[in-house]
Short mmCIF file of C-alpha atoms and ligand atoms in Angstrom, two decimals:
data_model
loop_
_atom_site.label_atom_id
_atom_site.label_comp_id
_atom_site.label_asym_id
_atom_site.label_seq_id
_atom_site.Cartn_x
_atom_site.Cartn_y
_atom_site.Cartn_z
CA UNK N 4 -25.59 -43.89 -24.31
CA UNK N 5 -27.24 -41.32 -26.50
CA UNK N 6 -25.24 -37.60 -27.13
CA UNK N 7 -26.40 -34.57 -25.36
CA UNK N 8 -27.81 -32.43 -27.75
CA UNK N 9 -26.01 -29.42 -26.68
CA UNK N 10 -22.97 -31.37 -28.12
CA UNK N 11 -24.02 -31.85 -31.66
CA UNK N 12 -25.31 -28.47 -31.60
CA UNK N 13 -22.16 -26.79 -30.65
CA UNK N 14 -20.79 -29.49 -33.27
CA UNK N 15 -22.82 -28.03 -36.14
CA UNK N 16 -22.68 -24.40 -34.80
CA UNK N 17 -18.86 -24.69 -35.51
CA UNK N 18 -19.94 -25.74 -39.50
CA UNK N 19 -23.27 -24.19 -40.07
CA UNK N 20 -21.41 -21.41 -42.27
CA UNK N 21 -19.53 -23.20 -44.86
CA UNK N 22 -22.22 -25.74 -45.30
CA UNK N 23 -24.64 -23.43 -45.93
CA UNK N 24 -22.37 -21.86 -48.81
CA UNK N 25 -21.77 -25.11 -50.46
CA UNK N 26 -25.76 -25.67 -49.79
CA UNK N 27 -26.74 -22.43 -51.77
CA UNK N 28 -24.45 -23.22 -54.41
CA UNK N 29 -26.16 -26.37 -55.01
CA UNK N 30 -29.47 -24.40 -54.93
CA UNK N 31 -28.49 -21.76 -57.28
CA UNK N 32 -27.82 -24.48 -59.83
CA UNK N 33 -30.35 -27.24 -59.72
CA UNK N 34 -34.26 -25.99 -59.04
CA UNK N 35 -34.86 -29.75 -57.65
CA UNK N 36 -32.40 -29.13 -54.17
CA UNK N 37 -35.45 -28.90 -51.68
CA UNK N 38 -37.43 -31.88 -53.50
CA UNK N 39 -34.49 -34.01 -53.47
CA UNK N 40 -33.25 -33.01 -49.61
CA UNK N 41 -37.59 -34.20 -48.82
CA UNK N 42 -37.11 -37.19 -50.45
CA UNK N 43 -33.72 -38.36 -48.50
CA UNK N 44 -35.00 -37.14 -45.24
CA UNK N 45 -37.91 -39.75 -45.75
CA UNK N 46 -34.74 -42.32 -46.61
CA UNK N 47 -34.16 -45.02 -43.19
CA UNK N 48 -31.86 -47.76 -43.99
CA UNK N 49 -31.70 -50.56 -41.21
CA UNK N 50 -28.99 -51.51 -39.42
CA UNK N 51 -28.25 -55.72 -38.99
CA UNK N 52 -27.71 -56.56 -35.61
CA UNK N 53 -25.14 -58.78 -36.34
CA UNK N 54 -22.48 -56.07 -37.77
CA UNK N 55 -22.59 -54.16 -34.65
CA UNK N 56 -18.93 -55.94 -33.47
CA UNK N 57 -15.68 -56.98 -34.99
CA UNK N 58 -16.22 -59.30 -38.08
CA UNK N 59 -13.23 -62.26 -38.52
CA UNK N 60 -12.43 -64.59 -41.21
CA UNK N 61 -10.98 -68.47 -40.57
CA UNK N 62 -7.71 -66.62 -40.40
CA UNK N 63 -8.06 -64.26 -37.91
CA UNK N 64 -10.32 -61.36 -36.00
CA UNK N 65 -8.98 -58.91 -34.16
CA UNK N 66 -11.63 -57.27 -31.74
CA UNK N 67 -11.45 -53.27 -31.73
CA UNK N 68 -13.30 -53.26 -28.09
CA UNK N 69 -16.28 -51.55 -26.41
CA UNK N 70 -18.39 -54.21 -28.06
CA UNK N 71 -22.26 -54.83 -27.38
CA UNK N 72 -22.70 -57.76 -25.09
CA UNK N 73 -26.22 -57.83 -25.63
CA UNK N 74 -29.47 -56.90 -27.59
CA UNK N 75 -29.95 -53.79 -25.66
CA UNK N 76 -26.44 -52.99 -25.87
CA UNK N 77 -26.46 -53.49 -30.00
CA UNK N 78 -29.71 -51.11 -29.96
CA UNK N 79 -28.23 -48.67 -27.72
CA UNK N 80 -25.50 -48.60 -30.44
CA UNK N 81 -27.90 -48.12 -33.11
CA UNK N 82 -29.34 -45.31 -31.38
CA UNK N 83 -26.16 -43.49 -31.24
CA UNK N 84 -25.95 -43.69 -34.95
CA UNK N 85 -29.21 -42.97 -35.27
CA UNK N 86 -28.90 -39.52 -33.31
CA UNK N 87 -26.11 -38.67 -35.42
CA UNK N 88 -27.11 -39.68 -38.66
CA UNK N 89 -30.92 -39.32 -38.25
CA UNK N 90 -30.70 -42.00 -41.28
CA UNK N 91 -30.28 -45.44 -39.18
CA UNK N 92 -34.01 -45.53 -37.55
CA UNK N 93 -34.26 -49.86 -38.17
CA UNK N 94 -32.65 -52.43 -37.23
CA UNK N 95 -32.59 -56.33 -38.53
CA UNK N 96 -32.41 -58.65 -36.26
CA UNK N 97 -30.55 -62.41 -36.77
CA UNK N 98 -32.39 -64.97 -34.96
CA UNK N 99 -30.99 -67.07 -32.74
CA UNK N 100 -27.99 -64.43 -32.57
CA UNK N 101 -29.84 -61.38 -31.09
CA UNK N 102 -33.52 -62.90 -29.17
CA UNK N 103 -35.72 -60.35 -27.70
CA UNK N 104 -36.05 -62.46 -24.73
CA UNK N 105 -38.24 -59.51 -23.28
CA UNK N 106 -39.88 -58.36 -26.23
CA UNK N 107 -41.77 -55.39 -24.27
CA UNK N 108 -38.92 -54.13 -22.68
CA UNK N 109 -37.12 -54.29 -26.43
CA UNK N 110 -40.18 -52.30 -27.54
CA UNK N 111 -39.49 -49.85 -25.08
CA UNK N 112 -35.94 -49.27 -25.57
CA UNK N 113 -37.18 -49.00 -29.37
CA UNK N 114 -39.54 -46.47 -28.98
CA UNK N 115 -36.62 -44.63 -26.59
CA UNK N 116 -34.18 -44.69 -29.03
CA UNK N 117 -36.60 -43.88 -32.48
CA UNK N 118 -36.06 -47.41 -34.10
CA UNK N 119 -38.40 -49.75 -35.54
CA UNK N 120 -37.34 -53.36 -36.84
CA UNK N 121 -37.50 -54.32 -39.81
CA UNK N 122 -37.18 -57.93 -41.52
CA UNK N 123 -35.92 -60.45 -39.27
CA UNK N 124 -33.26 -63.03 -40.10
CA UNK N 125 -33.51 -67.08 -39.59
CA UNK N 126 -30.77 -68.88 -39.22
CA UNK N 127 -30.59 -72.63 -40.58
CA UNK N 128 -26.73 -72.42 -41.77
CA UNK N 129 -25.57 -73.34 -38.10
CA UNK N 130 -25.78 -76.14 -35.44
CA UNK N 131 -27.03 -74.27 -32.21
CA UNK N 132 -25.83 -75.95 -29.30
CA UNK N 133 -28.52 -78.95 -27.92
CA UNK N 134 -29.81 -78.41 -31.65
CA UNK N 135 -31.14 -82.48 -32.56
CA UNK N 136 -30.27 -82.68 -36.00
CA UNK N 137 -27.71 -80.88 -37.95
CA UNK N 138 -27.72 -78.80 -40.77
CA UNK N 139 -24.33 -80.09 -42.17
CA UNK N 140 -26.21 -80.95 -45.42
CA UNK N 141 -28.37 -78.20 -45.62
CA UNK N 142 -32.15 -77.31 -44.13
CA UNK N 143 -34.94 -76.93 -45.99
CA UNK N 144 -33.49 -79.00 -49.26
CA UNK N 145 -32.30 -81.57 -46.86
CA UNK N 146 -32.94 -85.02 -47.84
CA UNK N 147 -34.10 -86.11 -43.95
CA UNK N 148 -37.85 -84.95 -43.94
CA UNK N 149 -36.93 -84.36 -39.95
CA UNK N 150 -34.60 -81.87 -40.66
CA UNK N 151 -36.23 -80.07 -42.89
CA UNK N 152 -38.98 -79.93 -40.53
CA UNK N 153 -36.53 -78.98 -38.06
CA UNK N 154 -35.71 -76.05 -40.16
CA UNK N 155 -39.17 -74.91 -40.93
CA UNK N 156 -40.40 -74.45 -37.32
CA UNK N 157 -37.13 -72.64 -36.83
CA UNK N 158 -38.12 -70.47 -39.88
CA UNK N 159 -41.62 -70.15 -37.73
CA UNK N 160 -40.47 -69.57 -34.51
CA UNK N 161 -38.21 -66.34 -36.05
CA UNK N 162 -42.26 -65.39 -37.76
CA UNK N 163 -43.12 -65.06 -34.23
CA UNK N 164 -40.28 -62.95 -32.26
CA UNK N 165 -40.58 -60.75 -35.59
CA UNK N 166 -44.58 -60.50 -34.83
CA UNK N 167 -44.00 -59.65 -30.86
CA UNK N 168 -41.01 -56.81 -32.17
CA UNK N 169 -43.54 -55.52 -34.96
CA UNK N 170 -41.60 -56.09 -38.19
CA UNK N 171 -43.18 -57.37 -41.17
CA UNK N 172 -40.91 -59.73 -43.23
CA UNK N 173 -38.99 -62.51 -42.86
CA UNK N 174 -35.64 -62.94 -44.68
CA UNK N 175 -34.43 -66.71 -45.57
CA UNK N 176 -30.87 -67.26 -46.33
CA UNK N 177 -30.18 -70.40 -46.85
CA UNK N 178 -26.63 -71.91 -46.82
CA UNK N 179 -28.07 -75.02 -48.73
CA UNK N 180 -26.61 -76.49 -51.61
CA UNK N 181 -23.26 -78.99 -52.54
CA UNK N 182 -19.86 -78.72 -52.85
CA UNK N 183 -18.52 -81.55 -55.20
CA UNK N 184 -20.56 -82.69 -58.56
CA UNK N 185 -23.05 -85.70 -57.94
CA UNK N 186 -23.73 -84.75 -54.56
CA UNK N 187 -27.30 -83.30 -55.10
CA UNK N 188 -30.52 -83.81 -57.34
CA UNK N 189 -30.86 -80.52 -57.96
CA UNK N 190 -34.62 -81.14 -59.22
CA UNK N 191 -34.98 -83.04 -55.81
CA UNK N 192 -33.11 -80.25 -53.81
CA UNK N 193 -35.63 -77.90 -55.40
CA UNK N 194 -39.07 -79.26 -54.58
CA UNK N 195 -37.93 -80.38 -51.30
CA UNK N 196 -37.03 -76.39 -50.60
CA UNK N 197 -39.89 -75.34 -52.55
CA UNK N 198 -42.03 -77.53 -50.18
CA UNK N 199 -40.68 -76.59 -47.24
CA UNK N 200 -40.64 -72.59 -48.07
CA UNK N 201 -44.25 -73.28 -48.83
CA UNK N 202 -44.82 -74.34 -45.12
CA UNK N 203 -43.34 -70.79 -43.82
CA UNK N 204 -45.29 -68.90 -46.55
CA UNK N 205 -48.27 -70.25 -44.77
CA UNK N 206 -47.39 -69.31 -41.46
CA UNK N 207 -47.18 -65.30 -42.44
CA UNK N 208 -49.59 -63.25 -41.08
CA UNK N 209 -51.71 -61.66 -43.81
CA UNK N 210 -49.47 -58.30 -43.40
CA UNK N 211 -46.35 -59.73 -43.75
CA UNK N 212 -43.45 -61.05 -46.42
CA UNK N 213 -40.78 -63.46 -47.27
CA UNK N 214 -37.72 -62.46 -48.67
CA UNK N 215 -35.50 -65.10 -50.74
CA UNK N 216 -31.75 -64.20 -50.06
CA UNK N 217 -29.81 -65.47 -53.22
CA UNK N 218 -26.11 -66.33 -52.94
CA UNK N 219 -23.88 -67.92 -55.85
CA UNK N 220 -21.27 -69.37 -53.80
CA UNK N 221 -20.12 -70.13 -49.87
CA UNK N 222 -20.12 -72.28 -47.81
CA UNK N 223 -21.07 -74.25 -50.48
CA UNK N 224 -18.76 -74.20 -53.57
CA UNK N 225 -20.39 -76.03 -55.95
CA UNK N 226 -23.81 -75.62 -56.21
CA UNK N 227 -26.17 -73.36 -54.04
CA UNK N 228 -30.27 -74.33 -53.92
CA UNK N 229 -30.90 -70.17 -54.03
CA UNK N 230 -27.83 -69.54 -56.55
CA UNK N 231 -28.93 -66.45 -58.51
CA UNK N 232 -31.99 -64.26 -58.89
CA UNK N 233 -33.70 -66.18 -61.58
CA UNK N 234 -33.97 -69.47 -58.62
CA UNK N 235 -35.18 -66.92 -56.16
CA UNK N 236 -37.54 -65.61 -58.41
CA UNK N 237 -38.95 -69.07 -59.53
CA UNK N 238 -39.55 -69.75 -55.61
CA UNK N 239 -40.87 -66.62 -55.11
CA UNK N 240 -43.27 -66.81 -57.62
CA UNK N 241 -44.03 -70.57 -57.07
CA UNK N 242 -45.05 -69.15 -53.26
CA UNK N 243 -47.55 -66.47 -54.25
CA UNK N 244 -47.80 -62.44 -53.94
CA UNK N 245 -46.27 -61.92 -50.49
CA UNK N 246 -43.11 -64.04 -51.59
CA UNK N 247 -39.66 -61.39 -52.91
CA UNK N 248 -36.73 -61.35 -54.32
CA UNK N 249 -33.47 -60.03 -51.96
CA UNK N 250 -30.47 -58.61 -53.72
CA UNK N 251 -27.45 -58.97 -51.46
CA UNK N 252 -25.06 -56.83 -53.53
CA UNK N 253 -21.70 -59.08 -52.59
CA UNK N 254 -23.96 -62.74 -53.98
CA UNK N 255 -23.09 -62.28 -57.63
CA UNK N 256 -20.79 -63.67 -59.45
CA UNK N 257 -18.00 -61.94 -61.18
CA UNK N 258 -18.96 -58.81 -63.20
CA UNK N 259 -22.94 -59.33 -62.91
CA UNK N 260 -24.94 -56.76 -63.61
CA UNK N 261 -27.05 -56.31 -60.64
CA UNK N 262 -28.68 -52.34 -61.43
CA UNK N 263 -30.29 -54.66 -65.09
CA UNK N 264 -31.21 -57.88 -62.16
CA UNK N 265 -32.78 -54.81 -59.99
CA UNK N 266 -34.71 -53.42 -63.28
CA UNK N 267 -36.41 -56.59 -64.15
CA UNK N 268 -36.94 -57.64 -60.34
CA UNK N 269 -38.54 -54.36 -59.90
CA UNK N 270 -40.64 -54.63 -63.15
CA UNK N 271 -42.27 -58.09 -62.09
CA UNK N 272 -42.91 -56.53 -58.96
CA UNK N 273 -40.30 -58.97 -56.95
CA UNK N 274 -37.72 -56.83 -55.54
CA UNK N 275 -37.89 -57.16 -52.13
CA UNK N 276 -34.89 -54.91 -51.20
CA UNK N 277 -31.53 -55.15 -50.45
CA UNK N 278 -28.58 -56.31 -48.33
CA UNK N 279 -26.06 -53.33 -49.07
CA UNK N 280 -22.26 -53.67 -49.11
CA UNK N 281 -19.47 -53.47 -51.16
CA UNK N 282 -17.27 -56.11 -52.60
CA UNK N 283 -14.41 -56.59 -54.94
CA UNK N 284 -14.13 -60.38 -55.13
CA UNK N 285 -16.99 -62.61 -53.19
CA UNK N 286 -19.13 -62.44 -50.74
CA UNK N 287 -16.53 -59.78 -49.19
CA UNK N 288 -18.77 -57.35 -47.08
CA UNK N 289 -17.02 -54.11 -47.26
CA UNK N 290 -18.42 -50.84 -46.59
CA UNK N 291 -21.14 -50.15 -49.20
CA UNK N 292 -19.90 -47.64 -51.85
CA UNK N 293 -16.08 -47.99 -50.91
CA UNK N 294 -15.12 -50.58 -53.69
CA UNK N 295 -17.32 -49.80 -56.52
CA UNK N 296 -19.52 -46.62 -55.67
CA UNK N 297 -20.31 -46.06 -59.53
CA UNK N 298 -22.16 -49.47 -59.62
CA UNK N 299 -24.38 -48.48 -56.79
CA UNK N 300 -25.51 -45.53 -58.23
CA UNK N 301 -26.33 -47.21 -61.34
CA UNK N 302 -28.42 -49.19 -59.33
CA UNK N 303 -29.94 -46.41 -57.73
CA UNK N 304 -30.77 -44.97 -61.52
CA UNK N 305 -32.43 -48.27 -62.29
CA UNK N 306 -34.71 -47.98 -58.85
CA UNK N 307 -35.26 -44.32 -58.93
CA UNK N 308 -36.49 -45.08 -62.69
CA UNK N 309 -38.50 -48.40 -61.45
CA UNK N 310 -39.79 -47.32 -58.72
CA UNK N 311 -41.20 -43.72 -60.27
CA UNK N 312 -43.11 -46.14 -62.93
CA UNK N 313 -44.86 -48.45 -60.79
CA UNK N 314 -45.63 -45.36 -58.30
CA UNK N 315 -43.87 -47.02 -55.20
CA UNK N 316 -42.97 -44.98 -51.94
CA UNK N 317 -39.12 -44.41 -52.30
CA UNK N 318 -38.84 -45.03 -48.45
CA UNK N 319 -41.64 -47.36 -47.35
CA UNK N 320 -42.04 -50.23 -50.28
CA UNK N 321 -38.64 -51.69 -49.93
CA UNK N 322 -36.32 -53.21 -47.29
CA UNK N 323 -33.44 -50.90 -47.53
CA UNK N 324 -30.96 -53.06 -45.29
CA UNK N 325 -27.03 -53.32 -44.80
CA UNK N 326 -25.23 -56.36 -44.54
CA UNK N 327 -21.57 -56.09 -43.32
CA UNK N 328 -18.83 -56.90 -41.92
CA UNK N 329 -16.16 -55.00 -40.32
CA UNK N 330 -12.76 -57.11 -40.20
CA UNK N 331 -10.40 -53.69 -39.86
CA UNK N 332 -13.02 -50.80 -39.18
CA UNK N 333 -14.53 -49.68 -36.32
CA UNK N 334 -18.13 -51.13 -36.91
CA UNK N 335 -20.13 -48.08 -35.98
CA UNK N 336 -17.75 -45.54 -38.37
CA UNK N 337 -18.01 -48.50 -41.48
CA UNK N 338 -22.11 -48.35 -40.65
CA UNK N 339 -21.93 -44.39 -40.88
CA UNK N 340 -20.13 -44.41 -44.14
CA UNK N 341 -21.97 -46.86 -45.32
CA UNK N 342 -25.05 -44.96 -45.07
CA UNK N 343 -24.27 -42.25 -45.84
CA UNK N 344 -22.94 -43.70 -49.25
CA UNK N 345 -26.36 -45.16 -50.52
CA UNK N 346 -28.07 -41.57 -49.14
CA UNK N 347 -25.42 -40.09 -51.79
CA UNK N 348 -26.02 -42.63 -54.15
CA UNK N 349 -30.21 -41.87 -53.87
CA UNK N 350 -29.83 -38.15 -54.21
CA UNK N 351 -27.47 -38.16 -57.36
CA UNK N 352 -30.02 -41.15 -58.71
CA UNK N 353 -32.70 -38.03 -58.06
CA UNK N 354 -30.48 -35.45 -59.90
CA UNK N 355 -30.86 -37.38 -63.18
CA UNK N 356 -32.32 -35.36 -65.94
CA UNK N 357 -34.91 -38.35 -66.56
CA UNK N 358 -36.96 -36.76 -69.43
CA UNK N 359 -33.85 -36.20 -71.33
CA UNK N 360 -32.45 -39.53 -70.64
CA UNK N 361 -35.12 -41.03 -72.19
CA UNK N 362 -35.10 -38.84 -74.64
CA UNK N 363 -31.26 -39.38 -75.57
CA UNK N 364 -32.29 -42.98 -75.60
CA UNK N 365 -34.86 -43.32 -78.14
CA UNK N 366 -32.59 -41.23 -79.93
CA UNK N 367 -30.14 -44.08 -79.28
CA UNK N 368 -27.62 -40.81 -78.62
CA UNK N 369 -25.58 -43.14 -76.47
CA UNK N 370 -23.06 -40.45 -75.84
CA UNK N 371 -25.79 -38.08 -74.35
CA UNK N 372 -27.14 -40.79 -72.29
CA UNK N 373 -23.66 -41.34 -70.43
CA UNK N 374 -23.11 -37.46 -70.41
CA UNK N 375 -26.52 -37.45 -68.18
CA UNK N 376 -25.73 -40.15 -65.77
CA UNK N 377 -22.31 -39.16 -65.56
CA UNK N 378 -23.70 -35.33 -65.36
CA UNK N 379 -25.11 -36.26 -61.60
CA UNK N 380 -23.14 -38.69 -60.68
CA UNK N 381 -19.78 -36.03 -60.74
CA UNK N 382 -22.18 -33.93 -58.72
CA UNK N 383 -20.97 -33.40 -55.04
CA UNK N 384 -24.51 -33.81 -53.32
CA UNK N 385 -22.79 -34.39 -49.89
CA UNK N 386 -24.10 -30.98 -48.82
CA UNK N 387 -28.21 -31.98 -49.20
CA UNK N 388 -27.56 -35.63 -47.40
CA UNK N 389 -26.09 -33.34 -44.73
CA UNK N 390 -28.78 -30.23 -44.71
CA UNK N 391 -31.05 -33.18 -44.48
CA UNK N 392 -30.16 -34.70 -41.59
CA UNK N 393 -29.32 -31.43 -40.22
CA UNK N 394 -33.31 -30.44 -40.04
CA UNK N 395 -33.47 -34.01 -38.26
CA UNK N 396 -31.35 -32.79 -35.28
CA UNK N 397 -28.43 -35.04 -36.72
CA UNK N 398 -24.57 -34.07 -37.02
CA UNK N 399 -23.62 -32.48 -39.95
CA UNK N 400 -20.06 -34.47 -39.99
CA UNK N 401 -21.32 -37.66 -37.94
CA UNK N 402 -18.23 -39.68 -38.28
CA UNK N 403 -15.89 -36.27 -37.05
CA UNK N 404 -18.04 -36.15 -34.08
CA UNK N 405 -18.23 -39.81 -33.45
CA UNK N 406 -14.34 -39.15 -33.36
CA UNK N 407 -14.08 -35.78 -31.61
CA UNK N 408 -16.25 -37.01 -28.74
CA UNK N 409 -14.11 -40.62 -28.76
CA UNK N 410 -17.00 -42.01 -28.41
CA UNK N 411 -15.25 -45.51 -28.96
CA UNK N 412 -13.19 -44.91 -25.77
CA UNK N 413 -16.81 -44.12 -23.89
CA UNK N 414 -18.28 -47.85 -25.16
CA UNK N 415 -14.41 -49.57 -24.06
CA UNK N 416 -14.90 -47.76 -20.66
CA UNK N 417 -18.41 -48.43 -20.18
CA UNK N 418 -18.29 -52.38 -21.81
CA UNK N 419 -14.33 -53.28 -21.79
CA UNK N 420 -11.68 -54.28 -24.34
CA UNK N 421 -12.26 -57.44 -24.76
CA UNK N 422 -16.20 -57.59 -25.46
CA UNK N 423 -17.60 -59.87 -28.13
CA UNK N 424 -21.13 -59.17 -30.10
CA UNK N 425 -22.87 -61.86 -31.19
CA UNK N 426 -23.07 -62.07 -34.80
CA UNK N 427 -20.32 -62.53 -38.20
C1 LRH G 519 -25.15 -64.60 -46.12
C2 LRH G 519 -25.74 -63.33 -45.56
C3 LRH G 519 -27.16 -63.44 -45.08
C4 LRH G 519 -27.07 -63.41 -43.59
C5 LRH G 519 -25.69 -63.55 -43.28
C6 LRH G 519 -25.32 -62.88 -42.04
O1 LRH G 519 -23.91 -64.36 -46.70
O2 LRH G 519 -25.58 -62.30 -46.48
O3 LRH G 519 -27.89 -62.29 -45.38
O4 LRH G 519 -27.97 -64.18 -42.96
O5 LRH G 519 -25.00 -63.01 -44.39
MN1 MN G 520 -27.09 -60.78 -46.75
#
């Protein structure tokens, strides 16, 4: 169900004016406007296809309606957001949750609605129904040899639906690990995952990568076998050159500092990209920027910085991925928030007087330094994430006219109240 066009023109007709007076403000001030609006225009984050419903917890979930019933629903949904964001041309798929059982017809609809798809998603931290042998005691650690064999032609059969689709990575989560002391030898646990990642590494194709999803905690709550970046980086490097590192931003513990864990990732040349959210607590999945949006762009800094020294393509040499869940929001207004916080995050990263940051640094002028961070970060660049989706055809207020158009009521009409998405 994609938007006439005549509707977000008349939409942007009615704001054209007063953005283009906070635009020229910007413009007037900082020489680097245009470079900066290039640079997000390039910017595509992908959208998981498993966030397109309601999310729940073990206490409750309470279904907001019009959900996708399907994979060509969930794209169709991505398409919207795409057409009004011009920022949301990807989407992850989770494997078994969303199969392209027709994968030509699901490059079709693809091509119809300007996405590509980007890394897919195995899942071993579920029993599928008529699934032999179960993954209560993890997959590819597990101390059955079947199972973890189980688990790695899983992890090959996702390679495959991602080669039909035309992505390029492959990212492993695994749920693995213990939850009481003495239950795992976590040397054993190790080489047995180790061995069995090994197996997937060699069933890439020569173009593609694996990306190592690190978690501290949940399900298992006393030990996980891909805890913290340093494990994932010790299997990805134990794999070989087409093996990364994946920073999910709500897998820390407590207080870590991810933008110094991106820094060093980046620096070896391991950062794969990211699962972006927000959280206050755990593993919490909130819309990315809305609990701690000065973190992010600290991160941003650190990649910006990174990325500019080892040459990398801003838009092209990393996964740029959410991962959410949307217990009280409407998915597809959390999604368009969500981007369009890290697209605000990039451009004030890009705002950052670099030169004189480093400067103020090896001057070890540590109030200057936080004067210049803080200096772009207290900059409004909403206006250039908007002009630069506007020159993609997109909305210049998405979310207003996903809202003046009740578009939600069009999906409940079209799909019913009481659809449920496959997925979180
Ligand atoms: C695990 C995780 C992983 C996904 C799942 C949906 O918490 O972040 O990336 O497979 O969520
Ligand atoms: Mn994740």
């Amino acid at each position: 169900m994609l938007l006439e066009g005549s509707i977000i023109e008349k939409h942007n007709e009615q704001r054209l004016r007063r953005h283009n007076l906070k635009l020229a403000s910007l413009q007037d001030e900082f020489p680097e406007t245009e470079q900066i609006i290039r640079q997000i225009e390039a910017f595509q984050v992908a959208i998981p296809s498993w966030a397109l419903g309601t999310g729940g917890t073990r206490f409750g979930r309470f279904s907001g309606g019009g959900e996708p019933r399907s994979l060509e629903e969930k794209m169709e949904d991505v398409g919207l957001l795409h057409q009004l964001n011009r920022a949301s041309g990807a989407i992850s798929l989770h494997i078994p949750w969303d199969v392209p059982q027709d994968p030509a017809a699901i490059r079709k609809l693809a091509k119809e609605y300007g996405l590509t798809f980007d890394a897919v998603n195995s899942n071993t931290f579920q029993d599928q129904p008529h699934q032999a042998l179960s993954y209560k005691f993890g997959s590819l650690q597990h101390v059955d040899k079947a199972v973890r064999k189980q688990a790695i032609d899983h992890n090959i059969a996702v390679i495959k639906h991602g080669v039909e689709l035309g992505s390029k990575a492959i990212t492993v989560w695994l749920s693995d690990g213990s939850c009481f002391p003495g239950q795992l030898n976590f040397r054993g646990a190790f080489e047995r995952t180790l061995e069995s990642l090994q197996e997937i590494y060699q069933a890439l194709p020569a173009d593609w990568k694996v990306f190592i999803e690190y978690k501290a905690f949940e399900p298992n709550f006393y030990s996980m076998t891909v805890g913290d970046w340093g494990q994932s980086l010790l299997y990805a490097s134990k794999l070989g050159p087409k093996a990364y590192t994946l920073v999910d931003l709500g897998h820390h513990l407590p207080n870590a500092n991810i933008e110094q864990i991106v820094a060093l990732l980046l620096m070896e040349g391991k950062l794969a990209g990211f699962h972006f959210n927000d959280s206050k607590y755990g593993d919490d999945d909130l819309t990315v920027g809305s609990i701690n949006p000065y973190q992010l762009f600290l991160i941003f800094n650190e990649l910006v910085e990174g990325m500019n020294a080892r040459n990398m393509n801003h838009a092209k040499d990393l996964g740029w991925m959410i991962d959410a869940s949307h217990n009280v929001k409407d998915p597809l207004e959390d999604l368009m928030q969500s981007v369009e916080a890290i697209l605000i995050a990039y451009a004030q990263a890009l705002l950052i007087d670099t030169a004189a940051l480093k400067q103020a640094q090896a001057a070890n002028d540590v109030v200057r330094c936080q004067e210049l961070l803080q200096a772009a970060y207290r900059t409004d660049l909403r206006p250039l994430v908007a002009e630069a989706r506007f020159r993609k055809g997109g909305a210049l207020e998405p979310l207003e006219l996903f809202r003046s158009e009740a578009l939600r009521n069009t999906l409940i009409k079209k799909r019913g109240e009481k659809t449920v998405a496959t997925g979180l």
